[in-house]
């Protein structure tokens, strides 16, 4: 009898405790909750009674540095938002399709607005962009059909493609001369772009930006004050034969002259440092003059320009991405060395051999172009001289039979770029040069190394630089990387040693 009473009391006490816990959980979850992690506003979690779809006005708490991706997803009735002065970035899709959003106060310290951040905020009529903003991402304000006016600040440097596309009521745009990088069709489908008239050469400008061009002229002179040409501005232009580019340009954007089959020659002016992806893809170019000071030729820049026979490569170039000259008479005309490598002065452009097992890159080589040895199945051993300063991305990717890479002592190489040796599954031995400072993402992804010693001067090593190296048993890293690096695969057999 006594035991039954004790048991009953125990059951009642247990039920009481459980009831209190349930009651506590109910009370604490009646309203929605704000989720902040590492100073990033992640989003809003629905409560039992109050849900994020009920929110009309919202103040983001002070201390938040970034508004995360999809942070206001499903906030269907949100009309007004205030960002504290601590916020410096709005991530991709942050206010995506907040269709009732009418007003937002941005931080005066905001630096970047991500892709599609305010996409289809169709009731947004005006937004004041702070004078700290340097980047507007792709389609950031696309489909904001009630946006009528935008003032782009003096601090702005880059506008992504389709940034204001189909803002059908956008009539007024004010912008300074600070913007130097512009994506394609940033104002397509707006009243504003329809109000701009082409000049005598068929070019449409906004200040110092060339936004687009009509295919009506064989000769085009771009006005002297032009600082940037939008991506794809001349794409598939069927008439243009010659173009006069002005001093003051900094970049030739992606696909700017792609498919211009009648374009015969171009002189890239002094000051241009970058040629974008597919900048002249499949064009009719025969002759190109590149300026001293050019630093990067991006992927496929002159790919399939079959008639290209003459081009110079300035000593200032530090990166040539893969496929830049693929399908050109220029590359075809360069003779292979004994190993099957094609050089233009001190730049190794491409390996076209089929059976070489050992490659000795010639002394004096300064740059190895990206993807130069990509998928070269026969190669087992590579010797890289100390003169090499730059190795491009994907240079030795998928060299499945590559077993050994030897760098000459006291080399000038300071960076192992992304994917340089990835998927070299038989690569067992590699001794990195002592002057290496940076090892980028997936540099040795899925390689066969068992032990890897990271040089003492390395300051930055991407967490995924040696991921999926399934044979790896030991990594030796300098003490300077302690607390900055960990092996992301979490296999207990890996010894992580700091020296």
CSV table of N, CA and C in Angstrom, one decimal, residues 359-427:
chain,number,residue,atom,x,y,z
A,359,UNK,N,57.7,15.4,-68.2
A,359,UNK,CA,57.7,16.8,-68.7
A,359,UNK,C,58.7,17.6,-67.9
A,360,UNK,N,59.7,18.2,-68.7
A,360,UNK,CA,60.6,19.2,-68.1
A,360,UNK,C,60.2,20.6,-68.7
A,361,UNK,N,59.6,21.4,-67.9
A,361,UNK,CA,59.2,22.7,-68.3
A,361,UNK,C,60.5,23.5,-68.4
A,362,UNK,N,60.7,24.2,-69.5
A,362,UNK,CA,62.0,24.8,-69.8
A,362,UNK,C,62.3,26.0,-68.9
A,363,UNK,N,63.6,26.1,-68.6
A,363,UNK,CA,64.1,27.1,-67.7
A,363,UNK,C,63.8,28.5,-68.3
A,364,UNK,N,63.5,29.4,-67.4
A,364,UNK,CA,63.1,30.7,-67.9
A,364,UNK,C,61.6,31.0,-68.0
A,365,UNK,N,60.8,29.9,-68.0
A,365,UNK,CA,59.4,30.0,-68.1
A,365,UNK,C,58.8,30.7,-66.9
A,366,UNK,N,58.0,31.8,-67.2
A,366,UNK,CA,57.5,32.6,-66.1
A,366,UNK,C,56.1,32.3,-65.7
A,367,UNK,N,55.3,31.8,-66.7
A,367,UNK,CA,53.9,31.6,-66.5
A,367,UNK,C,53.4,30.3,-67.2
A,368,UNK,N,52.7,29.5,-66.5
A,368,UNK,CA,52.0,28.3,-67.1
A,368,UNK,C,50.5,28.6,-67.1
A,369,UNK,N,50.0,28.6,-68.3
A,369,UNK,CA,48.6,29.0,-68.5
A,369,UNK,C,47.6,28.0,-67.9
A,370,UNK,N,46.5,28.4,-67.4
A,370,UNK,CA,45.5,27.5,-66.9
A,370,UNK,C,45.1,26.4,-67.8
A,371,UNK,N,44.8,25.2,-67.3
A,371,UNK,CA,44.4,24.1,-68.0
A,371,UNK,C,45.4,23.6,-69.0
A,372,UNK,N,46.6,24.0,-68.9
A,372,UNK,CA,47.7,23.7,-70.0
A,372,UNK,C,47.8,22.2,-70.1
A,373,UNK,N,47.8,21.4,-69.0
A,373,UNK,CA,48.0,20.0,-69.0
A,373,UNK,C,46.7,19.2,-68.6
A,374,UNK,N,45.6,19.9,-68.6
A,374,UNK,CA,44.4,19.3,-68.2
A,374,UNK,C,44.1,18.0,-68.9
A,375,UNK,N,43.9,16.9,-68.1
A,375,UNK,CA,43.5,15.6,-68.6
A,375,UNK,C,44.6,15.0,-69.5
A,376,UNK,N,45.8,15.3,-69.2
A,376,UNK,CA,47.0,14.7,-69.9
A,376,UNK,C,47.3,13.3,-69.3
A,377,UNK,N,46.7,12.3,-69.8
A,377,UNK,CA,46.7,11.0,-69.2
A,377,UNK,C,48.1,10.3,-69.1
A,378,UNK,N,49.0,10.6,-70.1
A,378,UNK,CA,50.3,9.9,-70.2
A,378,UNK,C,51.3,10.4,-69.2
A,379,UNK,N,51.2,11.6,-68.7
A,379,UNK,CA,52.2,12.2,-67.9
A,379,UNK,C,52.3,11.6,-66.5
A,380,UNK,N,53.5,11.2,-66.1
A,380,UNK,CA,53.8,10.6,-64.8
A,380,UNK,C,54.6,11.5,-63.9
A,381,UNK,N,55.4,12.4,-64.5
A,381,UNK,CA,56.4,13.2,-63.7
A,381,UNK,C,56.5,14.6,-64.4
A,382,UNK,N,56.5,15.6,-63.6
A,382,UNK,CA,56.7,17.0,-64.0
A,382,UNK,C,57.8,17.7,-63.2
A,383,UNK,N,58.7,18.4,-64.0
A,383,UNK,CA,59.7,19.2,-63.3
A,383,UNK,C,59.4,20.7,-63.6
A,384,UNK,N,59.3,21.5,-62.6
A,384,UNK,CA,59.0,22.9,-62.7
A,384,UNK,C,60.1,23.7,-62.3
A,385,UNK,N,60.7,24.6,-63.2
A,385,UNK,CA,61.9,25.3,-62.8
A,385,UNK,C,61.6,26.5,-61.9
A,386,UNK,N,62.6,27.0,-61.3
A,386,UNK,CA,62.5,28.1,-60.3
A,386,UNK,C,62.0,29.4,-60.9
A,387,UNK,N,62.1,29.5,-62.2
A,387,UNK,CA,61.7,30.8,-62.8
A,387,UNK,C,60.2,31.0,-62.8
A,388,UNK,N,59.4,29.9,-62.7
A,388,UNK,CA,58.0,30.0,-62.8
A,388,UNK,C,57.4,30.8,-61.6
A,389,UNK,N,56.7,31.8,-62.0
A,389,UNK,CA,56.1,32.7,-61.0
A,389,UNK,C,54.6,32.5,-60.8
A,390,UNK,N,53.9,32.0,-61.9
A,390,UNK,CA,52.5,31.8,-61.8
A,390,UNK,C,52.1,30.5,-62.5
A,391,UNK,N,51.2,29.8,-61.9
A,391,UNK,CA,50.6,28.6,-62.5
A,391,UNK,C,49.1,28.8,-62.4
A,392,UNK,N,48.4,28.6,-63.5
A,392,UNK,CA,47.0,28.9,-63.6
A,392,UNK,C,46.1,27.9,-63.0
A,393,UNK,N,44.9,28.2,-62.9
A,393,UNK,CA,43.9,27.2,-62.3
A,393,UNK,C,43.7,26.1,-63.3
A,394,UNK,N,43.4,24.9,-62.7
A,394,UNK,CA,43.2,23.7,-63.5
A,394,UNK,C,44.3,23.2,-64.3
A,395,UNK,N,45.5,23.7,-64.1
A,395,UNK,CA,46.7,23.4,-64.9
A,395,UNK,C,46.9,21.9,-65.1
A,396,UNK,N,46.9,21.1,-64.0
A,396,UNK,CA,47.2,19.7,-64.1
A,396,UNK,C,46.0,18.9,-63.7
A,397,UNK,N,44.8,19.4,-63.7
A,397,UNK,CA,43.6,18.7,-63.3
A,397,UNK,C,43.4,17.4,-64.2
A,398,UNK,N,43.0,16.4,-63.5
A,398,UNK,CA,42.7,15.1,-64.1
A,398,UNK,C,43.9,14.5,-64.8
A,399,UNK,N,45.1,14.8,-64.4
A,399,UNK,CA,46.3,14.1,-64.8
A,399,UNK,C,46.4,12.8,-63.9
A,400,UNK,N,45.6,11.8,-64.3
A,400,UNK,CA,45.3,10.7,-63.4
A,400,UNK,C,46.6,9.9,-63.1
A,401,UNK,N,47.5,9.9,-64.0
A,401,UNK,CA,48.7,9.0,-63.9
A,401,UNK,C,49.9,9.8,-63.4
A,402,UNK,N,49.7,11.1,-63.1
A,402,UNK,CA,50.8,11.9,-62.5
A,402,UNK,C,51.2,11.4,-61.1
A,403,UNK,N,52.5,11.1,-61.0
A,403,UNK,CA,52.9,10.5,-59.7
A,403,UNK,C,53.8,11.4,-58.9
A,404,UNK,N,54.5,12.3,-59.6
A,404,UNK,CA,55.5,13.1,-59.0
A,404,UNK,C,55.6,14.5,-59.6
A,405,UNK,N,55.6,15.5,-58.7
A,405,UNK,CA,55.8,16.9,-59.2
A,405,UNK,C,57.1,17.5,-58.4
A,406,UNK,N,58.1,17.9,-59.2
A,406,UNK,CA,59.3,18.4,-58.6
A,406,UNK,C,59.5,19.9,-58.9
A,407,UNK,N,59.6,20.7,-57.9
A,407,UNK,CA,59.9,22.1,-58.0
A,407,UNK,C,61.4,22.3,-57.8
A,408,UNK,N,62.0,23.1,-58.6
A,408,UNK,CA,63.4,23.5,-58.4
A,408,UNK,C,63.5,24.3,-57.2
A,409,UNK,N,64.6,24.2,-56.4
A,409,UNK,CA,64.8,24.9,-55.2
A,409,UNK,C,64.8,26.4,-55.5
A,410,UNK,N,64.4,27.2,-54.4
A,410,UNK,CA,64.4,28.7,-54.4
A,410,UNK,C,63.5,29.2,-55.6
A,411,UNK,N,62.4,28.6,-55.8
A,411,UNK,CA,61.5,29.0,-56.8
A,411,UNK,C,60.8,30.3,-56.5
A,412,UNK,N,60.2,31.0,-57.5
A,412,UNK,CA,59.5,32.3,-57.3
A,412,UNK,C,58.0,32.1,-57.1
A,413,UNK,N,57.5,30.9,-57.3
A,413,UNK,CA,56.1,30.7,-57.1
A,413,UNK,C,55.6,31.0,-55.7
A,414,UNK,N,54.5,31.8,-55.6
A,414,UNK,CA,54.0,32.1,-54.2
A,414,UNK,C,52.6,31.7,-54.0
A,415,UNK,N,51.9,31.2,-55.1
A,415,UNK,CA,50.5,30.8,-54.9
A,415,UNK,C,50.2,29.5,-55.7
A,416,UNK,N,49.6,28.6,-55.0
A,416,UNK,CA,49.0,27.4,-55.7
A,416,UNK,C,47.6,27.7,-55.9
A,417,UNK,N,47.2,28.0,-57.1
A,417,UNK,CA,45.8,28.4,-57.4
A,417,UNK,C,44.8,27.2,-57.3
A,418,UNK,N,43.5,27.6,-57.3
A,418,UNK,CA,42.4,26.6,-57.2
A,418,UNK,C,42.5,25.6,-58.3
A,419,UNK,N,42.3,24.3,-57.9
A,419,UNK,CA,42.2,23.2,-58.8
A,419,UNK,C,43.5,22.9,-59.6
A,420,UNK,N,44.6,23.4,-59.2
A,420,UNK,CA,45.8,23.3,-59.9
A,420,UNK,C,46.2,21.8,-60.2
A,421,UNK,N,46.1,21.0,-59.1
A,421,UNK,CA,46.4,19.6,-59.2
A,421,UNK,C,45.3,18.7,-58.8
A,422,UNK,N,44.1,19.1,-58.9
A,422,UNK,CA,43.0,18.3,-58.4
A,422,UNK,C,42.7,17.1,-59.2
A,423,UNK,N,42.3,16.0,-58.6
A,423,UNK,CA,42.0,14.8,-59.2
A,423,UNK,C,43.2,14.1,-59.8
A,424,UNK,N,44.4,14.4,-59.3
A,424,UNK,CA,45.6,13.7,-59.7
A,424,UNK,C,45.7,12.5,-58.7
A,425,UNK,N,44.9,11.5,-58.9
A,425,UNK,CA,44.7,10.4,-57.9
A,425,UNK,C,46.0,9.6,-57.6
A,426,UNK,N,47.0,9.6,-58.5
A,426,UNK,CA,48.2,8.9,-58.3
A,426,UNK,C,49.4,9.7,-57.9
A,427,UNK,N,49.1,11.0,-57.6
A,427,UNK,CA,50.1,11.9,-57.2
A,427,UNK,C,50.5,11.6,-55.7
